[in-house]
Short mmCIF file of C-alpha atoms and ligand atoms in Angstrom, two decimals:
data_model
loop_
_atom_site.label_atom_id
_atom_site.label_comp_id
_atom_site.label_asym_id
_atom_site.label_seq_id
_atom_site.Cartn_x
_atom_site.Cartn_y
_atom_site.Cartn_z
CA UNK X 29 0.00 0.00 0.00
CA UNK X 30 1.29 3.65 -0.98
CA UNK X 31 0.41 5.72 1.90
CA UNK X 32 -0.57 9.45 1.46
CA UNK X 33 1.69 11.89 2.92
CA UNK X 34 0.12 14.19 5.49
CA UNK X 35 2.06 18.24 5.09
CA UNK X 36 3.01 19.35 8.29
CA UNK X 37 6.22 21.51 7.88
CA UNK X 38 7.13 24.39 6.09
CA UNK X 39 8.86 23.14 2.90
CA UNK X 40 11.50 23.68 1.69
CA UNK X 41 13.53 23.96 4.65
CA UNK X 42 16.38 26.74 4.45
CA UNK X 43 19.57 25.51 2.86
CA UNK X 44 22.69 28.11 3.35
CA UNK X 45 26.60 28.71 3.24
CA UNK X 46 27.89 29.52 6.83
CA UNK X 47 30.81 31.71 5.81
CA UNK X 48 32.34 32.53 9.22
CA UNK X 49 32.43 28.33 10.15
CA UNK X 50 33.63 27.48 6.32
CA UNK X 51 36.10 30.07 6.82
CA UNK X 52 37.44 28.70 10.44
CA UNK X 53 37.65 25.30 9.30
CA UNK X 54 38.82 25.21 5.77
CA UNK X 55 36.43 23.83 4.22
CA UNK X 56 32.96 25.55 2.58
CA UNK X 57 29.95 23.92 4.49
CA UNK X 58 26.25 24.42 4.09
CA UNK X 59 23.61 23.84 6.14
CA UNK X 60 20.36 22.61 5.76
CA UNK X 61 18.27 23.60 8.33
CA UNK X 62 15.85 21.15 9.79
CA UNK X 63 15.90 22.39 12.54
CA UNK X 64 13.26 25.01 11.31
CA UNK X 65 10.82 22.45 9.27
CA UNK X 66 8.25 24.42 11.52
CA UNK X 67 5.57 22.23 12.75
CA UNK X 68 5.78 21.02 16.49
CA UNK X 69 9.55 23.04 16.90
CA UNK X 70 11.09 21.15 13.72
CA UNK X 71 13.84 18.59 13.30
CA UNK X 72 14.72 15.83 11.19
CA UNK X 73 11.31 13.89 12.22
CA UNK X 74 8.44 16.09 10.83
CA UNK X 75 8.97 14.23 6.97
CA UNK X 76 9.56 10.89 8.82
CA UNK X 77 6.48 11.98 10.72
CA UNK X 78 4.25 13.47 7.27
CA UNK X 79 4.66 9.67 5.64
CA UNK X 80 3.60 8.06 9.37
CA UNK X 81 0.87 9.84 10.05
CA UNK X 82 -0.76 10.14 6.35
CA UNK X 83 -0.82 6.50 6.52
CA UNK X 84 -2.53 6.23 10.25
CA UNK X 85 -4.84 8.38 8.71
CA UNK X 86 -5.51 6.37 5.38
CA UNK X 87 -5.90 3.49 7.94
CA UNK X 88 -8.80 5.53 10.25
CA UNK X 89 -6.53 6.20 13.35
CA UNK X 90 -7.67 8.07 15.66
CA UNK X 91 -5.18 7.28 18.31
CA UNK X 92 -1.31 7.34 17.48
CA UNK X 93 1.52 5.61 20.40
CA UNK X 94 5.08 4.72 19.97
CA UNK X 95 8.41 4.36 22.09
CA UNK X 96 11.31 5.88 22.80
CA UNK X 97 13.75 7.74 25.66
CA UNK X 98 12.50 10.07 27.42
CA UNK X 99 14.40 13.26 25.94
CA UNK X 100 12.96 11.88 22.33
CA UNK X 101 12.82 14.90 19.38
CA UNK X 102 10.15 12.09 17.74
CA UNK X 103 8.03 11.99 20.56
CA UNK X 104 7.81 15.70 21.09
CA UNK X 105 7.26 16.10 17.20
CA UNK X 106 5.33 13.36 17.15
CA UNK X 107 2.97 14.69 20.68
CA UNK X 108 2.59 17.82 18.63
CA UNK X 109 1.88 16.82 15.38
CA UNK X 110 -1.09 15.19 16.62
CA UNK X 111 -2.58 17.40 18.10
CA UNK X 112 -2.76 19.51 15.03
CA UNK X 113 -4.57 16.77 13.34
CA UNK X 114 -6.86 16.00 16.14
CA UNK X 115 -5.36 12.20 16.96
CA UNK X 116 -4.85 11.49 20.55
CA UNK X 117 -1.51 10.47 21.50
CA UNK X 118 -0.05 8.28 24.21
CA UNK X 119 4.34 7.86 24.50
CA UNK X 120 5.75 4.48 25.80
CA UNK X 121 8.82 6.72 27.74
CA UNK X 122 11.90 4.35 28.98
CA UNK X 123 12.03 5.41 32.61
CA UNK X 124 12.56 6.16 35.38
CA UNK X 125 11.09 9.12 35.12
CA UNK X 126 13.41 12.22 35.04
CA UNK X 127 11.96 16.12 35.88
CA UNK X 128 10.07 17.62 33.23
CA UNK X 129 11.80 19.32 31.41
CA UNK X 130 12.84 19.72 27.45
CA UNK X 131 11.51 17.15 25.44
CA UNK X 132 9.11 15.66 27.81
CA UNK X 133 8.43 18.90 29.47
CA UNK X 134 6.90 19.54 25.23
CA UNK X 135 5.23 16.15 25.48
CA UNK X 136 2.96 17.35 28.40
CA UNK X 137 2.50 20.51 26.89
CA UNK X 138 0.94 19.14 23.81
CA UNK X 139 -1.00 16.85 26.02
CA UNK X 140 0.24 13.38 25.16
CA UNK X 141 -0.34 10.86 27.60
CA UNK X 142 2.76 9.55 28.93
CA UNK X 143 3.85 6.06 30.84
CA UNK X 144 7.48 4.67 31.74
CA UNK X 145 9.19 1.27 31.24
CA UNK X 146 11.75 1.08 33.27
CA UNK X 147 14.60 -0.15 30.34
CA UNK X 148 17.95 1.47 28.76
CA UNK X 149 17.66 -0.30 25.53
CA UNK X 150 15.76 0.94 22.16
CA UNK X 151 15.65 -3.09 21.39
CA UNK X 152 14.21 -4.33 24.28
CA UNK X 153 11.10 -6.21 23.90
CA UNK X 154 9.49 -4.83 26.73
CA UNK X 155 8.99 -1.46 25.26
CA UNK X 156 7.08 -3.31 22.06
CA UNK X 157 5.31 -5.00 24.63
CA UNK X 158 4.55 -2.22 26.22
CA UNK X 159 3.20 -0.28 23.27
CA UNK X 160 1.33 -3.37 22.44
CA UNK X 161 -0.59 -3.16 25.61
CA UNK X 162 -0.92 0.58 25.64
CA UNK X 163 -2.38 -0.17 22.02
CA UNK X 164 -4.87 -3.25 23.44
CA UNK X 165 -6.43 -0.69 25.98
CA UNK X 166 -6.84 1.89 23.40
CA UNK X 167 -9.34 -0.61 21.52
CA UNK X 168 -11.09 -1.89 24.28
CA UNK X 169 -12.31 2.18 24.81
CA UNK X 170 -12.99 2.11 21.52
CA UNK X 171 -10.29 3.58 19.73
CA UNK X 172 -8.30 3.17 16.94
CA UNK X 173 -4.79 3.33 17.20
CA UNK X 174 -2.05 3.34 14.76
CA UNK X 175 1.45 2.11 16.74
CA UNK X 176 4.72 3.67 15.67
CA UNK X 177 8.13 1.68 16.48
CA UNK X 178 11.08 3.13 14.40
CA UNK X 179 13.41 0.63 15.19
CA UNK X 180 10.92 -1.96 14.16
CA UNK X 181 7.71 -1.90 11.86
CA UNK X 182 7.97 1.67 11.11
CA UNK X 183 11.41 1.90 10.10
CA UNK X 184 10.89 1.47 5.98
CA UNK X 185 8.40 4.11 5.68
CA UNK X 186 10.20 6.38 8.00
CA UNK X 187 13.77 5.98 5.76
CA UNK X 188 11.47 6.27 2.50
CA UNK X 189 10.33 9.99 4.06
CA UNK X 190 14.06 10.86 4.03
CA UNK X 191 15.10 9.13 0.90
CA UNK X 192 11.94 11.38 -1.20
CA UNK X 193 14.10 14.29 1.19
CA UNK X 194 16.68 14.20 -0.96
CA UNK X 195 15.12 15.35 -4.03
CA UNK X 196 14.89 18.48 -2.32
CA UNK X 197 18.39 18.88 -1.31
CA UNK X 198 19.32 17.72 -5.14
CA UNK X 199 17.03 20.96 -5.84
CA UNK X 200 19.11 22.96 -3.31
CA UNK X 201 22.53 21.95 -4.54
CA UNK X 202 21.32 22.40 -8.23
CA UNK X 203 19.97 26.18 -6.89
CA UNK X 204 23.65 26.73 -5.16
CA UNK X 205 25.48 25.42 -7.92
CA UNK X 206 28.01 22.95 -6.14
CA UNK X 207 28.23 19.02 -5.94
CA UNK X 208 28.61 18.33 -2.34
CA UNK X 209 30.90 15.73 -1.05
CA UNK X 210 29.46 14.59 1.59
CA UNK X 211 26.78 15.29 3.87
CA UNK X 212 27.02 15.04 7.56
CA UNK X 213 24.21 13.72 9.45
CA UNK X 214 23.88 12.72 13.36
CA UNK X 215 22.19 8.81 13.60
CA UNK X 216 20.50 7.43 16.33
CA UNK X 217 18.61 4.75 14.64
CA UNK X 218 19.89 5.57 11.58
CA UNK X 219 16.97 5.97 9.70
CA UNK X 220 17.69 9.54 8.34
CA UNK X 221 21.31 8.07 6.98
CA UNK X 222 19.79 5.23 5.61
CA UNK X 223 16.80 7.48 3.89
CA UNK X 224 19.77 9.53 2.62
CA UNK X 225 21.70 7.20 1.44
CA UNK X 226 19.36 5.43 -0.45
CA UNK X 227 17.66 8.62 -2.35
CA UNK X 228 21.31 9.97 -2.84
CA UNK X 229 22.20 7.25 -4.92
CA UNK X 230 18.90 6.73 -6.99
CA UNK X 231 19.40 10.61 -8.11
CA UNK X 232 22.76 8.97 -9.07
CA UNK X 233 24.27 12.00 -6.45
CA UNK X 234 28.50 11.10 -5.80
CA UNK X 235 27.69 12.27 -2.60
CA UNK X 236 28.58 10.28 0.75
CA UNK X 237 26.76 10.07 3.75
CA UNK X 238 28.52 10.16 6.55
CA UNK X 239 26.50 8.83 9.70
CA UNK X 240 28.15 10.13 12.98
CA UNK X 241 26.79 7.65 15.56
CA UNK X 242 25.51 9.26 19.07
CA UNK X 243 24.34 5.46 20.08
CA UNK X 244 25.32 2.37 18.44
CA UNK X 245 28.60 0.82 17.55
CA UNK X 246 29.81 1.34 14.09
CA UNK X 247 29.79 -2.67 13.68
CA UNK X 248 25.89 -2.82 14.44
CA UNK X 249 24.84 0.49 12.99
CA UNK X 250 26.28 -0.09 9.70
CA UNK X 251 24.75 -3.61 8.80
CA UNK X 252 21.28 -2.14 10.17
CA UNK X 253 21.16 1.00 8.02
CA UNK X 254 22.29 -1.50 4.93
CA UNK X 255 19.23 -3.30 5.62
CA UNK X 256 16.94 -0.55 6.58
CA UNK X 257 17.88 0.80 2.89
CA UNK X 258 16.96 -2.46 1.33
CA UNK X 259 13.27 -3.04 3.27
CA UNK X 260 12.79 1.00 2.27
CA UNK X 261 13.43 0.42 -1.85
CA UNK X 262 11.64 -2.81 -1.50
CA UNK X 263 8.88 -1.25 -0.09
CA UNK X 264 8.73 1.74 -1.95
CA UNK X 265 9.02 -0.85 -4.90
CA UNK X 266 12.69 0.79 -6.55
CA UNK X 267 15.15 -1.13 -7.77
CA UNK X 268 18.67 -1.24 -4.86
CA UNK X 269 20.66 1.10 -5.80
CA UNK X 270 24.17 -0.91 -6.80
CA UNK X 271 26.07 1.18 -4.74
CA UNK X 272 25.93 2.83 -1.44
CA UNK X 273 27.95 6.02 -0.39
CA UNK X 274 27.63 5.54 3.60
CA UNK X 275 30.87 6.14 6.17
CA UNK X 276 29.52 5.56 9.92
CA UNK X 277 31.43 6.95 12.63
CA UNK X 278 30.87 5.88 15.79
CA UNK X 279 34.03 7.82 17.40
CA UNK X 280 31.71 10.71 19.22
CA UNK X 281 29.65 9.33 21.25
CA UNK X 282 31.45 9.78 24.43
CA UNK X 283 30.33 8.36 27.51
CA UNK X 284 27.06 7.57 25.92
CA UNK X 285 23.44 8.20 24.54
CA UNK X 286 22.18 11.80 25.25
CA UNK X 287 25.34 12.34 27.54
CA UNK X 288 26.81 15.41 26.48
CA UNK X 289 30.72 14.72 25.51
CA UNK X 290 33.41 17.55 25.66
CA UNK X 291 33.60 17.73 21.83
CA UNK X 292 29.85 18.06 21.55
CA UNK X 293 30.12 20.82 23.32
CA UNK X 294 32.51 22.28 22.17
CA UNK X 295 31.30 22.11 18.77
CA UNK X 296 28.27 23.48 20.06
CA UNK X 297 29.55 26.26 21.67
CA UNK X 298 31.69 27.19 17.78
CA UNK X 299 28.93 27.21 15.84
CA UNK X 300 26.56 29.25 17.99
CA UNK X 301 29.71 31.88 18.64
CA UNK X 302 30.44 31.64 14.84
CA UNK X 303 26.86 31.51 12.81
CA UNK X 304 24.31 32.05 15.83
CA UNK X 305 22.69 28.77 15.29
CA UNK X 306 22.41 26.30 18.12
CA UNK X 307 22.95 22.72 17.90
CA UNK X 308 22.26 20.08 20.92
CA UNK X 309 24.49 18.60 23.15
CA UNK X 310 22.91 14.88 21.98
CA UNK X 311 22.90 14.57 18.30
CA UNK X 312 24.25 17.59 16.42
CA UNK X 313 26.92 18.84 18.59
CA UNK X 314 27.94 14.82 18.56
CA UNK X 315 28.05 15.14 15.10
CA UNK X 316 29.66 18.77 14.21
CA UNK X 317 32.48 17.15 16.48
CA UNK X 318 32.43 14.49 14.12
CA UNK X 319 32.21 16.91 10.93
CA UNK X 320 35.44 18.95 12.59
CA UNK X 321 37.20 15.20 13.68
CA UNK X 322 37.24 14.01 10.19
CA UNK X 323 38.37 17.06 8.31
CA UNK X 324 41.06 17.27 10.79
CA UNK X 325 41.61 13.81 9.90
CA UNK X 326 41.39 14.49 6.02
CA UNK X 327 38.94 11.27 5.74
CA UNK X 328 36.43 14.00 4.16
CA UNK X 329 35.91 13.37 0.25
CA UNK X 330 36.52 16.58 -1.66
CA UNK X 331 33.87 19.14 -1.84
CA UNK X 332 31.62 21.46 -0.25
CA UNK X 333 30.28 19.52 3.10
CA UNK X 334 26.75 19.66 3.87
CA UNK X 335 25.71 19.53 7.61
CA UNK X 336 22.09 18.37 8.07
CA UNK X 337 20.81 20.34 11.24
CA UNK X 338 18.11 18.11 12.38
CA UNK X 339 17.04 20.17 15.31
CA UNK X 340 16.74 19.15 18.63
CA UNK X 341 17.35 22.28 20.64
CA UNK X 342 14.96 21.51 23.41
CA UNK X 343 17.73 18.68 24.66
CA UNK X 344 19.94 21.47 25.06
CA UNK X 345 17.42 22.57 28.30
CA UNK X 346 17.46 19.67 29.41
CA UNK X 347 21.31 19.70 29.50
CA UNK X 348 21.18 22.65 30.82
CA UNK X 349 23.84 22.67 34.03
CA UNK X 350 26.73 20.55 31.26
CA UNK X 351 25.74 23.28 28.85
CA UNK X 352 26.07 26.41 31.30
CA UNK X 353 29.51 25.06 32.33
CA UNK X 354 30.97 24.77 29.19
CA UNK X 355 29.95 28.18 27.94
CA UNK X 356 31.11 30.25 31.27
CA UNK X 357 34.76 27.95 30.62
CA UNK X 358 34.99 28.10 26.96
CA UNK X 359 34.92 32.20 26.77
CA UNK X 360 36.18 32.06 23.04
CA UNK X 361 35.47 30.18 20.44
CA UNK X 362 37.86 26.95 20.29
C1 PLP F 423 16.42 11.50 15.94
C2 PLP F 423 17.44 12.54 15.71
C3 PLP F 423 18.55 12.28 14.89
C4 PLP F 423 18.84 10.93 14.32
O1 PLP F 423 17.93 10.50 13.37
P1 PLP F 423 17.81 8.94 13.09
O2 PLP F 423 16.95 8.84 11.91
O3 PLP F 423 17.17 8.35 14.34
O4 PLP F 423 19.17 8.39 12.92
C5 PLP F 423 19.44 13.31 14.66
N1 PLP F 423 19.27 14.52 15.22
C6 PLP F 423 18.23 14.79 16.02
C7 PLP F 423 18.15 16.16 16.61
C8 PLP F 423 17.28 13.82 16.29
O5 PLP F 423 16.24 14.11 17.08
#
């Protein structure tokens, strides 16, 4: 089935040269801003979001759930996309339950109902199981839910939403004038990269994707977003593309998931104090490190780098005391 796509952002999202950053580090790098996709405070989920939801609507929802940590972008985008179209919302949060605050402090605010599971992992069954019953009581009152797991049933159709993304960045670069060698994108479950990946190389694009891990080993994340691009052609019914431009980089995470690292903040702290955009400590200051680590490294491929800003500034509030620290040390740009 070929679901509808529900709009909810404000397309096309803003794609620009950040001359004082290109000019600090060497290289010319463009953004493409994400961040402000508009609906429900933006990121990198509202397309992955448009595909879900036009197809819980196609289906009659009336009731959308799904999983995931408790500082989740998705769930807040998710929580407020649904209100704007009227479906009530519940989020399966891994506990235990932290203050309100960024993220789930959003998720309140756009009145999604919220219950903890008490796990660490994305995987781990409980959390489908949990969804599953949150989805069983939904019925029995007489509603119709539509479930959302990325890392599991979902994941196709949420890579497809990103892979159809990349027309519009082949209209950007085509509107610029350069041929990008690489874009730079955070992954958590990899989805985005994969989605990226797999619509680079069907435009025929020489561009590589370079997935800067904030989660997963390199050895785990790699084989899943190969297989997440195969299920997401296969559904979408296109032919594999023969070859895949994908690096993953699972050097940045630091001491782990959502833990703000030294170099994400770092990074975080250049790019505000050189282009007055904000990253977050989780996913795009993890991967601006990443962007600056490689160049330094010369493992970049030559050509204009493209950073994909996929939002998440309220996990910068939630960070807020690592954050604070690092700005009142670092006084000058690094
Ligand atoms: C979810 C998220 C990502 C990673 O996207 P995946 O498709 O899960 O890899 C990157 N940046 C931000 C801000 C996110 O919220």
């Amino acid at each position: 089935m070929t679901p509808g796509r529900v709009v909810l952002g404000h397309w096309p999202t803003p794609f620009e040269k950040v001359q004082r950053l290109s000019a600090a580090i060497g290289r010319e790098i463009w953004f493409k801003r994400e961040d402000l996709a508009g609906a429900a405070l933006g990121g990198n989920k509202i397309r992955q979001i448009e595909w879900l939801l036009g197809e819980a609507l196609a289906e009659g929802a009336d009731a959308v759930l799904t999983t995931a940590g408790a500082q989740s972008n998705f769930c807040r985008a998710l929580a407020g996309s649904a209100a704007k179209l009227g479906l009530a919302c519940t989020l399966v949060l891994r506990g235990p339950a932290p203050p309100s605050q960024g993220n789930l402090l959003l998720d309140a605010v756009f009145g999604a109902e919220i219950r903890f599971v008490e796990s660490a992992d994305p995987w781990d069954p409980s959390l489908a199981a949990a969804l599953d019953e949150a989805a069983r009581s939904l019925r029995a009152r007489g509603r119709r839910p539509y479930v959302i797991h990325l890392p599991g049933v979902s994941a196709p159709l949420a890579a497809q939403a990103w892979a159809v993304a990349a027309e519009e960045l082949d209209a950007d670069w085509r509107a610029a004038g350069i041929e990008p060698g690489t874009i730079v994108v955070a992954a958590g479950s990899g989805l985005t990269a994969a989605g990226l990946a797999l619509g680079l190389a069907r435009l025929g694009r020489r561009c590589q994707v370079r997935a800067v891990s904030v989660q997963q080993p390199a050895d785990r994340l790699g084989p899943w977003i190969a297989d997440v691009v195969r299920r997401a052609a296969d559904r979408a019914g296109w032919a594999l593309p023969p070859t895949l431009k994908l690096a993953v980089d699972d050097a940045w995470i630091g001491s782990g998931y959502a833990i703000p690292s030294e170099a994400s903040l770092s990074a975080l702290l250049r790019v505000a104090r050189s282009e007055g955009v904000v990253l977050d400590p989780a996913y795009t200051g993890k991967a601006m490190a990443g962007l600056i680590g490689a160049l330094h490294k010369g493992v970049l491929p030559e050509g204009p780098v493209v950073f994909l800003h996929s939002g998440g500034l309220p996990g910068l509030f939630a960070a807020a005391d690592a954050v604070a620290a690092a700005a009142t040390r670092e006084v000058a740009p690094a």
